[in-house]
PDB file of C-alpha atoms in Angstrom:
ATOM      1  CA  UNK A  12      17.873 -28.841  15.356  1.00 72.00           C
ATOM      2  CA  UNK A  13      20.057 -26.008  14.115  1.00 78.00           C
ATOM      3  CA  UNK A  14      20.640 -22.835  16.059  1.00 86.00           C
ATOM      4  CA  UNK A  15      19.005 -19.657  14.822  1.00 83.00           C
ATOM      5  CA  UNK A  16      21.372 -17.467  12.873  1.00 87.00           C
ATOM      6  CA  UNK A  17      20.496 -14.032  14.246  1.00 92.00           C
ATOM      7  CA  UNK A  18      22.216 -12.196  11.391  1.00 94.00           C
ATOM      8  CA  UNK A  19      19.987 -13.912   8.847  1.00 93.00           C
ATOM      9  CA  UNK A  20      16.907 -13.300  10.999  1.00 93.00           C
ATOM     10  CA  UNK A  21      17.828  -9.618  11.286  1.00 95.00           C
ATOM     11  CA  UNK A  22      18.325  -9.429   7.507  1.00 95.00           C
ATOM     12  CA  UNK A  23      14.932 -11.120   6.985  1.00 95.00           C
ATOM     13  CA  UNK A  24      13.229  -8.601   9.269  1.00 94.00           C
ATOM     14  CA  UNK A  25      14.744  -5.590   7.520  1.00 95.00           C
ATOM     15  CA  UNK A  26      14.048  -7.112   4.105  1.00 94.00           C
ATOM     16  CA  UNK A  27      10.380  -7.443   5.056  1.00 93.00           C
ATOM     17  CA  UNK A  28      10.235  -3.843   6.252  1.00 91.00           C
ATOM     18  CA  UNK A  29      11.910  -2.549   3.082  1.00 93.00           C
ATOM     19  CA  UNK A  30       9.738  -4.698   0.797  1.00 90.00           C
ATOM     20  CA  UNK A  31       6.582  -3.433   2.439  1.00 88.00           C
ATOM     21  CA  UNK A  32       7.821   0.144   2.087  1.00 88.00           C
ATOM     22  CA  UNK A  33       8.823  -0.078  -1.583  1.00 90.00           C
ATOM     23  CA  UNK A  34       6.207  -2.463  -2.978  1.00 85.00           C
ATOM     24  CA  UNK A  35       2.821  -0.969  -3.802  1.00 82.00           C
ATOM     25  CA  UNK A  36      -0.065  -1.325  -1.384  1.00 81.00           C
ATOM     26  CA  UNK A  37      -2.780  -3.846  -2.122  1.00 81.00           C
ATOM     27  CA  UNK A  38      -6.224  -2.285  -2.358  1.00 80.00           C
ATOM     28  CA  UNK A  39      -9.046  -4.665  -1.476  1.00 78.00           C
ATOM     29  CA  UNK A  40     -11.787  -2.076  -1.795  1.00 78.00           C
ATOM     30  CA  UNK A  41     -11.909   1.713  -1.924  1.00 77.00           C
ATOM     31  CA  UNK A  42     -11.240   2.146   1.784  1.00 79.00           C
ATOM     32  CA  UNK A  43      -8.823  -0.667   2.757  1.00 85.00           C
ATOM     33  CA  UNK A  44      -5.114  -0.723   1.954  1.00 86.00           C
ATOM     34  CA  UNK A  45      -2.889  -3.654   2.926  1.00 88.00           C
ATOM     35  CA  UNK A  46       0.885  -3.699   3.307  1.00 89.00           C
ATOM     36  CA  UNK A  47       3.245  -6.682   3.396  1.00 88.00           C
ATOM     37  CA  UNK A  48       4.894  -9.295   1.245  1.00 86.00           C
ATOM     38  CA  UNK A  49       4.120 -12.208   0.704  1.00 86.00           C
ATOM     39  CA  UNK A  50       1.251 -11.967   3.228  1.00 89.00           C
ATOM     40  CA  UNK A  51      -0.201  -8.560   4.182  1.00 90.00           C
ATOM     41  CA  UNK A  52       0.398  -7.820   7.859  1.00 91.00           C
ATOM     42  CA  UNK A  53      -0.775  -4.207   8.110  1.00 90.00           C
ATOM     43  CA  UNK A  54      -4.242  -2.978   7.147  1.00 89.00           C
ATOM     44  CA  UNK A  55      -5.000   0.739   6.922  1.00 85.00           C
ATOM     45  CA  UNK A  56      -8.573   1.930   6.628  1.00 84.00           C
ATOM     46  CA  UNK A  57      -9.091   5.199   4.765  1.00 78.00           C
ATOM     47  CA  UNK A  58     -11.203   7.383   7.036  1.00 73.00           C
ATOM     48  CA  UNK A  59     -12.243  10.992   7.271  1.00 73.00           C
ATOM     49  CA  UNK A  60      -9.796  13.711   8.233  1.00 74.00           C
ATOM     50  CA  UNK A  61      -9.389  14.276  11.937  1.00 73.00           C
ATOM     51  CA  UNK A  62      -9.405  10.575  12.816  1.00 73.00           C
ATOM     52  CA  UNK A  63      -6.301   9.207  14.534  1.00 75.00           C
ATOM     53  CA  UNK A  64      -4.224   6.915  12.286  1.00 72.00           C
ATOM     54  CA  UNK A  65      -3.800   4.467  15.177  1.00 75.00           C
ATOM     55  CA  UNK A  66      -7.541   3.796  15.308  1.00 79.00           C
ATOM     56  CA  UNK A  67      -7.679   3.139  11.560  1.00 82.00           C
ATOM     57  CA  UNK A  68      -4.818   0.587  11.459  1.00 88.00           C
ATOM     58  CA  UNK A  69      -4.694  -3.112  12.184  1.00 90.00           C
ATOM     59  CA  UNK A  70      -1.373  -4.917  12.694  1.00 91.00           C
ATOM     60  CA  UNK A  71      -1.371  -8.691  12.379  1.00 93.00           C
ATOM     61  CA  UNK A  72       1.768  -9.905  14.207  1.00 94.00           C
ATOM     62  CA  UNK A  73       1.280 -13.535  13.143  1.00 96.00           C
ATOM     63  CA  UNK A  74       1.329 -12.558   9.459  1.00 94.00           C
ATOM     64  CA  UNK A  75       4.453 -10.465  10.103  1.00 94.00           C
ATOM     65  CA  UNK A  76       6.125 -13.428  11.804  1.00 95.00           C
ATOM     66  CA  UNK A  77       5.081 -15.710   8.923  1.00 95.00           C
ATOM     67  CA  UNK A  78       6.588 -13.261   6.403  1.00 95.00           C
ATOM     68  CA  UNK A  79       9.848 -13.073   8.342  1.00 95.00           C
ATOM     69  CA  UNK A  80      10.063 -16.879   8.538  1.00 94.00           C
ATOM     70  CA  UNK A  81       9.472 -17.220   4.777  1.00 95.00           C
ATOM     71  CA  UNK A  82      12.126 -14.615   3.959  1.00 95.00           C
ATOM     72  CA  UNK A  83      14.508 -16.246   6.479  1.00 94.00           C
ATOM     73  CA  UNK A  84      14.096 -19.594   4.719  1.00 94.00           C
ATOM     74  CA  UNK A  85      14.680 -18.036   1.288  1.00 95.00           C
ATOM     75  CA  UNK A  86      17.849 -16.274   2.470  1.00 95.00           C
ATOM     76  CA  UNK A  87      19.110 -19.471   4.138  1.00 93.00           C
ATOM     77  CA  UNK A  88      18.525 -21.531   0.992  1.00 94.00           C
ATOM     78  CA  UNK A  89      20.312 -18.919  -1.132  1.00 94.00           C
ATOM     79  CA  UNK A  90      23.294 -18.937   1.236  1.00 92.00           C
ATOM     80  CA  UNK A  91      23.428 -22.746   1.182  1.00 91.00           C
ATOM     81  CA  UNK A  92      23.315 -22.803  -2.630  1.00 92.00           C
ATOM     82  CA  UNK A  93      26.075 -20.198  -2.766  1.00 91.00           C
ATOM     83  CA  UNK A  94      28.278 -22.215  -0.418  1.00 90.00           C
ATOM     84  CA  UNK A  95      27.599 -25.427  -2.314  1.00 90.00           C
ATOM     85  CA  UNK A  96      28.438 -24.138  -5.791  1.00 89.00           C
ATOM     86  CA  UNK A  97      30.769 -21.169  -5.372  1.00 87.00           C
ATOM     87  CA  UNK A  98      32.612 -21.676  -2.108  1.00 76.00           C
ATOM     88  CA  UNK A  99      35.886 -23.499  -2.553  1.00 67.00           C
ATOM     89  CA  UNK A 100      37.330 -25.276   0.483  1.00 68.00           C
ATOM     90  CA  UNK A 101      40.799 -24.209   1.583  1.00 60.00           C
TER      91      UNK A 101
END
């Protein structure tokens, strides 16, 4: 089993955060917005004014972890392809 490359994991985490910030929200109905790519990990319920945002949000940490693992695998595969085709040994 290979060791975890923490630089790639950190890049996967920040890529997930940036993707969920820049990609549009998914609207499932008129009052529920979901954030995350490829799997939504944050649900925000549109409520009346005066309601705390923390009571109208739901964070799914397993979906966030799943997203980070998927992005980590994609980055790792891209790095391996780059090294295979474009990296010349010295």
